[in-house]
Every structure is written in C-alpha cells, then in structure tokens.
Amino acid sequence: MVQPMKLPPLHQEFVLHFGEMGSRWGINRTVGQIYALLFLSSEALNADQITEALGISRSNTSMGLKELQAWRLVRLKHVPDDRKDHFTTPDDLWEIVRILIEERKKREIDPTLSKLRALEMQGPAGDDYSEARISELREMIEMMTDFYEDMARLETEKLVRLMTYGSRLAGLIDKVGGYLPSTKR
C-alpha cells in the first residue's frame, strides 16, 4: 500500500509541483517527484529512501531512476560501507540546464530536422507552397540549432554574462542592423 509523503512542508510543496510539471514536460509525475526529491537532498539517496520519502512503490522508484539516468539528470554515487546504489543530481544548475536542453534537442529537434531534410530530398511533389514551408521550417530549425551549438560551447561564466545583457543586445543589433545578415521574411 502506498503511504503519504514523509517530507518537510517546503520539500513536499516543491516535490508536488515538480510532479505536476513533469506531465507538462513529457515525463511522468513520479519521475518529476523523484528528481525534485534528489535535487533538494544534500546527500545522495538510495532507492529505499526515495520510496519511503515519496510514499511510492519500489518498482516506480526503479523505473523513475532509470528514466532520469537515461536523461543524464541523476547520477549514481557510491557511499562507503553501503552496498546500495545511491543517487544524486548534478550540483551545478547550469550543467542541469545544459543537459536538459541537449537531451530535448536530441529527442525532439534532431528527429524533426532529419524528417524535414528527408522530405526535401524526396524531390518536387507538385505542391510548391508546402515544399517552401517545409524548407523554411528546416532553415529556421537549422539556424536555431547552430545558435544552440554556439551557446553550448561557451563557458558558463561567458554564457551568464551574455544572458545578463538581455535587451541591451537588441539595442546593439538595432545600431549595427545594416551589418547583420537578414532573414528571408
């Protein structure tokens, strides 16, 4: 029988929210809750501790941990004198964000880009409008992918500095507008 969560109120509210958001992000509620619990934990937890804290079944815990490991969001950590596997999240928030973006790109953007390229390679289909829209979408996704790859290569410190410039970058673009390549639309 599943038991209620055994967490302090702050942790419980955070964990419940991540569970609710998980379904919106394309993961199951329990996976979101496991991640949130590990994210807030100052020490690595084993599967039994996760199961007890969240009041979920052991099989749900195991499946959730496997999914989080596949996403590279949870890491295995060995604890001295304990044969059980313990799990933790990366400490660096920027690393977590980079992993999430990279994994979503790999799972969502890359297959879409491959499909668009394959559709274009099929040759003319007699529908100029649709062919143009597919080509335009592929070009935009390629541009965004190139931008992502440029940003992914930046050291975290430089990326943070770039992000703090915010709207000032738009002003700079307005000032040098004549020197930048334009878009088709």
PDB file of C-alpha atoms in Angstrom:
ATOM      1  CA  MET A   1       0.000   0.000   0.000  1.00  0.00           C
ATOM      2  CA  VAL A   2       1.287   3.445  -0.944  1.00  0.00           C
ATOM      3  CA  GLN A   3       1.969   5.738   2.001  1.00  0.00           C
ATOM      4  CA  PRO A   4       1.736   9.545   2.102  1.00  0.00           C
ATOM      5  CA  MET A   5       4.919  11.549   1.578  1.00  0.00           C
ATOM      6  CA  LYS A   6       7.229  11.908   4.550  1.00  0.00           C
ATOM      7  CA  LEU A   7       8.774  15.282   3.784  1.00  0.00           C
ATOM      8  CA  PRO A   8       9.037  18.697   5.426  1.00  0.00           C
ATOM      9  CA  PRO A   9       6.399  21.125   4.040  1.00  0.00           C
ATOM     10  CA  LEU A  10       8.855  23.071   1.834  1.00  0.00           C
ATOM     11  CA  HIS A  11      10.173  19.873   0.272  1.00  0.00           C
ATOM     12  CA  GLN A  12       6.700  18.418  -0.167  1.00  0.00           C
ATOM     13  CA  GLU A  13       5.403  21.516  -1.950  1.00  0.00           C
ATOM     14  CA  PHE A  14       8.442  21.572  -4.272  1.00  0.00           C
ATOM     15  CA  VAL A  15       8.198  17.829  -4.981  1.00  0.00           C
ATOM     16  CA  LEU A  16       4.447  18.011  -5.662  1.00  0.00           C
ATOM     17  CA  HIS A  17       4.947  20.940  -8.031  1.00  0.00           C
ATOM     18  CA  PHE A  18       7.662  19.107  -9.975  1.00  0.00           C
ATOM     19  CA  GLY A  19       5.343  16.117 -10.211  1.00  0.00           C
ATOM     20  CA  GLU A  20       2.584  18.291 -11.679  1.00  0.00           C
ATOM     21  CA  MET A  21       5.010  19.972 -14.071  1.00  0.00           C
ATOM     22  CA  GLY A  22       6.521  16.646 -15.113  1.00  0.00           C
ATOM     23  CA  SER A  23       3.454  15.735 -17.130  1.00  0.00           C
ATOM     24  CA  ARG A  24       3.669  19.073 -18.938  1.00  0.00           C
ATOM     25  CA  TRP A  25       7.327  18.423 -19.701  1.00  0.00           C
ATOM     26  CA  GLY A  26       6.623  14.988 -21.124  1.00  0.00           C
ATOM     27  CA  ILE A  27       7.701  12.893 -18.144  1.00  0.00           C
ATOM     28  CA  ASN A  28       5.539  11.067 -15.694  1.00  0.00           C
ATOM     29  CA  ARG A  29       4.556  12.628 -12.364  1.00  0.00           C
ATOM     30  CA  THR A  30       6.579  10.184 -10.267  1.00  0.00           C
ATOM     31  CA  VAL A  31       9.737  10.820 -12.307  1.00  0.00           C
ATOM     32  CA  GLY A  32       9.337  14.551 -11.665  1.00  0.00           C
ATOM     33  CA  GLN A  33       8.878  13.924  -7.961  1.00  0.00           C
ATOM     34  CA  ILE A  34      11.939  11.672  -7.729  1.00  0.00           C
ATOM     35  CA  TYR A  35      14.032  14.299  -9.470  1.00  0.00           C
ATOM     36  CA  ALA A  36      12.757  17.066  -7.186  1.00  0.00           C
ATOM     37  CA  LEU A  37      13.481  14.999  -4.074  1.00  0.00           C
ATOM     38  CA  LEU A  38      17.044  14.277  -5.201  1.00  0.00           C
ATOM     39  CA  PHE A  39      17.552  17.887  -6.278  1.00  0.00           C
ATOM     40  CA  LEU A  40      16.715  19.144  -2.780  1.00  0.00           C
ATOM     41  CA  SER A  41      18.619  16.422  -0.938  1.00  0.00           C
ATOM     42  CA  SER A  42      22.006  17.457   0.425  1.00  0.00           C
ATOM     43  CA  GLU A  43      23.073  13.807   0.412  1.00  0.00           C
ATOM     44  CA  ALA A  44      22.727  11.021  -2.127  1.00  0.00           C
ATOM     45  CA  LEU A  45      19.688   8.792  -1.500  1.00  0.00           C
ATOM     46  CA  ASN A  46      19.187   5.117  -2.179  1.00  0.00           C
ATOM     47  CA  ALA A  47      16.056   3.687  -3.789  1.00  0.00           C
ATOM     48  CA  ASP A  48      14.568   2.611  -0.465  1.00  0.00           C
ATOM     49  CA  GLN A  49      14.930   6.125   0.953  1.00  0.00           C
ATOM     50  CA  ILE A  50      13.288   7.609  -2.155  1.00  0.00           C
ATOM     51  CA  THR A  51      10.450   5.077  -1.987  1.00  0.00           C
ATOM     52  CA  GLU A  52       9.800   5.828   1.671  1.00  0.00           C
ATOM     53  CA  ALA A  53      10.083   9.616   1.372  1.00  0.00           C
ATOM     54  CA  LEU A  54       7.671   9.805  -1.566  1.00  0.00           C
ATOM     55  CA  GLY A  55       5.335   7.036  -0.487  1.00  0.00           C
ATOM     56  CA  ILE A  56       5.574   5.314  -3.876  1.00  0.00           C
ATOM     57  CA  SER A  57       6.170   1.712  -4.880  1.00  0.00           C
ATOM     58  CA  ARG A  58       9.690   0.363  -5.217  1.00  0.00           C
ATOM     59  CA  SER A  59       9.072  -0.509  -8.876  1.00  0.00           C
ATOM     60  CA  ASN A  60       8.009   3.097  -9.592  1.00  0.00           C
ATOM     61  CA  THR A  61      11.198   4.275  -7.935  1.00  0.00           C
ATOM     62  CA  SER A  62      13.349   1.915 -10.014  1.00  0.00           C
ATOM     63  CA  MET A  63      11.669   2.860 -13.297  1.00  0.00           C
ATOM     64  CA  GLY A  64      11.872   6.576 -12.462  1.00  0.00           C
ATOM     65  CA  LEU A  65      15.563   6.364 -11.610  1.00  0.00           C
ATOM     66  CA  LYS A  66      16.284   4.524 -14.873  1.00  0.00           C
ATOM     67  CA  GLU A  67      14.487   7.215 -16.849  1.00  0.00           C
ATOM     68  CA  LEU A  68      16.322  10.006 -15.037  1.00  0.00           C
ATOM     69  CA  GLN A  69      19.641   8.235 -15.637  1.00  0.00           C
ATOM     70  CA  ALA A  70      18.789   7.929 -19.343  1.00  0.00           C
ATOM     71  CA  TRP A  71      18.262  11.700 -19.367  1.00  0.00           C
ATOM     72  CA  ARG A  72      21.612  12.061 -17.508  1.00  0.00           C
ATOM     73  CA  LEU A  73      19.839  14.100 -14.794  1.00  0.00           C
ATOM     74  CA  VAL A  74      20.595  11.657 -11.991  1.00  0.00           C
ATOM     75  CA  ARG A  75      23.952  10.155 -11.181  1.00  0.00           C
ATOM     76  CA  LEU A  76      24.961   7.053  -9.347  1.00  0.00           C
ATOM     77  CA  LYS A  77      27.057   7.730  -6.265  1.00  0.00           C
ATOM     78  CA  HIS A  78      28.733   5.060  -4.183  1.00  0.00           C
ATOM     79  CA  VAL A  79      28.640   5.590  -0.441  1.00  0.00           C
ATOM     80  CA  PRO A  80      31.450   3.991   1.592  1.00  0.00           C
ATOM     81  CA  ASP A  81      30.393   0.944   3.619  1.00  0.00           C
ATOM     82  CA  ASP A  82      26.996   0.778   1.878  1.00  0.00           C
ATOM     83  CA  ARG A  83      26.388  -1.734  -0.897  1.00  0.00           C
ATOM     84  CA  LYS A  84      23.232   0.027  -2.091  1.00  0.00           C
ATOM     85  CA  ASP A  85      23.346   2.376  -5.062  1.00  0.00           C
ATOM     86  CA  HIS A  86      22.769   5.983  -4.119  1.00  0.00           C
ATOM     87  CA  PHE A  87      21.580   8.702  -6.450  1.00  0.00           C
ATOM     88  CA  THR A  88      22.124  12.424  -6.713  1.00  0.00           C
ATOM     89  CA  THR A  89      21.661  15.275  -9.178  1.00  0.00           C
ATOM     90  CA  PRO A  90      24.467  17.447 -10.548  1.00  0.00           C
ATOM     91  CA  ASP A  91      25.321  20.307  -8.195  1.00  0.00           C
ATOM     92  CA  ASP A  92      25.807  22.898 -10.946  1.00  0.00           C
ATOM     93  CA  LEU A  93      22.454  24.360 -12.040  1.00  0.00           C
ATOM     94  CA  TRP A  94      23.922  25.417 -15.378  1.00  0.00           C
ATOM     95  CA  GLU A  95      25.035  21.856 -16.035  1.00  0.00           C
ATOM     96  CA  ILE A  96      21.481  20.667 -15.347  1.00  0.00           C
ATOM     97  CA  VAL A  97      20.041  23.242 -17.760  1.00  0.00           C
ATOM     98  CA  ARG A  98      22.602  22.334 -20.425  1.00  0.00           C
ATOM     99  CA  ILE A  99      21.796  18.616 -20.046  1.00  0.00           C
ATOM    100  CA  LEU A 100      18.047  19.276 -20.293  1.00  0.00           C
ATOM    101  CA  ILE A 101      18.447  21.372 -23.432  1.00  0.00           C
ATOM    102  CA  GLU A 102      20.822  18.885 -25.034  1.00  0.00           C
ATOM    103  CA  GLU A 103      18.567  15.919 -24.268  1.00  0.00           C
ATOM    104  CA  ARG A 104      15.438  17.689 -25.521  1.00  0.00           C
ATOM    105  CA  LYS A 105      17.278  18.672 -28.691  1.00  0.00           C
ATOM    106  CA  LYS A 106      18.400  15.080 -29.195  1.00  0.00           C
ATOM    107  CA  ARG A 107      14.888  13.676 -28.593  1.00  0.00           C
ATOM    108  CA  GLU A 108      12.723  16.349 -30.240  1.00  0.00           C
ATOM    109  CA  ILE A 109      14.602  18.725 -32.535  1.00  0.00           C
ATOM    110  CA  ASP A 110      17.072  16.347 -34.204  1.00  0.00           C
ATOM    111  CA  PRO A 111      14.418  13.820 -35.367  1.00  0.00           C
ATOM    112  CA  THR A 112      12.252  16.659 -36.706  1.00  0.00           C
ATOM    113  CA  LEU A 113      15.196  18.134 -38.583  1.00  0.00           C
ATOM    114  CA  SER A 114      16.022  14.711 -40.042  1.00  0.00           C
ATOM    115  CA  LYS A 115      12.413  14.279 -41.197  1.00  0.00           C
ATOM    116  CA  LEU A 116      12.332  17.727 -42.816  1.00  0.00           C
ATOM    117  CA  ARG A 117      15.589  17.009 -44.666  1.00  0.00           C
ATOM    118  CA  ALA A 118      14.252  13.632 -45.809  1.00  0.00           C
ATOM    119  CA  LEU A 119      11.049  15.261 -47.096  1.00  0.00           C
ATOM    120  CA  GLU A 120      13.081  17.782 -49.077  1.00  0.00           C
ATOM    121  CA  MET A 121      15.285  15.024 -50.527  1.00  0.00           C
ATOM    122  CA  GLN A 122      12.200  13.289 -51.957  1.00  0.00           C
ATOM    123  CA  GLY A 123      12.129  15.957 -54.629  1.00  0.00           C
ATOM    124  CA  PRO A 124       9.271  18.033 -56.002  1.00  0.00           C
ATOM    125  CA  ALA A 125       5.815  16.833 -55.029  1.00  0.00           C
ATOM    126  CA  GLY A 126       3.882  19.365 -57.067  1.00  0.00           C
ATOM    127  CA  ASP A 127       2.876  21.439 -54.046  1.00  0.00           C
ATOM    128  CA  ASP A 128       5.150  24.486 -54.153  1.00  0.00           C
ATOM    129  CA  TYR A 129       3.609  26.141 -51.093  1.00  0.00           C
ATOM    130  CA  SER A 130       4.050  23.083 -48.831  1.00  0.00           C
ATOM    131  CA  GLU A 131       7.557  22.439 -50.124  1.00  0.00           C
ATOM    132  CA  ALA A 132       8.514  26.065 -49.426  1.00  0.00           C
ATOM    133  CA  ARG A 133       7.071  25.901 -45.900  1.00  0.00           C
ATOM    134  CA  ILE A 134       8.984  22.685 -45.135  1.00  0.00           C
ATOM    135  CA  SER A 135      12.181  24.248 -46.465  1.00  0.00           C
ATOM    136  CA  GLU A 136      11.594  27.439 -44.481  1.00  0.00           C
ATOM    137  CA  LEU A 137      10.969  25.447 -41.291  1.00  0.00           C
ATOM    138  CA  ARG A 138      14.123  23.359 -41.832  1.00  0.00           C
ATOM    139  CA  GLU A 139      16.205  26.501 -42.377  1.00  0.00           C
ATOM    140  CA  MET A 140      14.838  28.119 -39.214  1.00  0.00           C
ATOM    141  CA  ILE A 141      15.468  24.991 -37.111  1.00  0.00           C
ATOM    142  CA  GLU A 142      18.996  24.713 -38.536  1.00  0.00           C
ATOM    143  CA  MET A 143      19.635  28.360 -37.623  1.00  0.00           C
ATOM    144  CA  MET A 144      18.352  27.778 -34.100  1.00  0.00           C
ATOM    145  CA  THR A 145      20.410  24.587 -33.815  1.00  0.00           C
ATOM    146  CA  ASP A 146      23.545  26.421 -34.945  1.00  0.00           C
ATOM    147  CA  PHE A 147      22.838  29.125 -32.350  1.00  0.00           C
ATOM    148  CA  TYR A 148      22.318  26.483 -29.652  1.00  0.00           C
ATOM    149  CA  GLU A 149      25.611  24.805 -30.560  1.00  0.00           C
ATOM    150  CA  ASP A 150      27.442  28.158 -30.379  1.00  0.00           C
ATOM    151  CA  MET A 151      25.939  28.837 -26.947  1.00  0.00           C
ATOM    152  CA  ALA A 152      26.667  25.283 -25.739  1.00  0.00           C
ATOM    153  CA  ARG A 153      30.374  25.801 -26.464  1.00  0.00           C
ATOM    154  CA  LEU A 154      30.548  28.903 -24.270  1.00  0.00           C
ATOM    155  CA  GLU A 155      31.971  28.595 -20.800  1.00  0.00           C
ATOM    156  CA  THR A 156      29.232  29.020 -18.210  1.00  0.00           C
ATOM    157  CA  GLU A 157      30.674  32.322 -16.995  1.00  0.00           C
ATOM    158  CA  LYS A 158      30.533  33.801 -20.517  1.00  0.00           C
ATOM    159  CA  LEU A 159      27.028  32.437 -21.096  1.00  0.00           C
ATOM    160  CA  VAL A 160      25.757  34.000 -17.868  1.00  0.00           C
ATOM    161  CA  ARG A 161      27.348  37.325 -18.812  1.00  0.00           C
ATOM    162  CA  LEU A 162      25.759  37.168 -22.260  1.00  0.00           C
ATOM    163  CA  MET A 163      22.339  36.438 -20.771  1.00  0.00           C
ATOM    164  CA  THR A 164      22.578  39.381 -18.372  1.00  0.00           C
ATOM    165  CA  TYR A 165      22.907  41.748 -21.331  1.00  0.00           C
ATOM    166  CA  GLY A 166      19.293  40.968 -22.263  1.00  0.00           C
ATOM    167  CA  SER A 167      17.580  43.793 -24.133  1.00  0.00           C
ATOM    168  CA  ARG A 168      20.851  45.700 -24.456  1.00  0.00           C
ATOM    169  CA  LEU A 169      21.758  43.185 -27.183  1.00  0.00           C
ATOM    170  CA  ALA A 170      18.648  44.159 -29.132  1.00  0.00           C
ATOM    171  CA  GLY A 171      19.775  47.780 -28.958  1.00  0.00           C
ATOM    172  CA  LEU A 172      23.191  46.800 -30.265  1.00  0.00           C
ATOM    173  CA  ILE A 173      21.587  44.877 -33.127  1.00  0.00           C
ATOM    174  CA  ASP A 174      19.493  47.959 -33.987  1.00  0.00           C
ATOM    175  CA  LYS A 175      22.669  50.090 -34.094  1.00  0.00           C
ATOM    176  CA  VAL A 176      24.566  47.716 -36.395  1.00  0.00           C
ATOM    177  CA  GLY A 177      21.500  46.465 -38.270  1.00  0.00           C
ATOM    178  CA  GLY A 178      22.974  47.181 -41.685  1.00  0.00           C
ATOM    179  CA  TYR A 179      25.889  44.866 -40.979  1.00  0.00           C
ATOM    180  CA  LEU A 180      23.935  41.767 -39.975  1.00  0.00           C
ATOM    181  CA  PRO A 181      22.551  39.157 -42.362  1.00  0.00           C
ATOM    182  CA  SER A 182      18.804  39.488 -42.809  1.00  0.00           C
ATOM    183  CA  THR A 183      16.214  36.752 -42.616  1.00  0.00           C
ATOM    184  CA  LYS A 184      14.005  35.777 -45.565  1.00  0.00           C
ATOM    185  CA  ARG A 185      10.771  37.096 -44.033  1.00  0.00           C
TER     186      ARG A 185
END
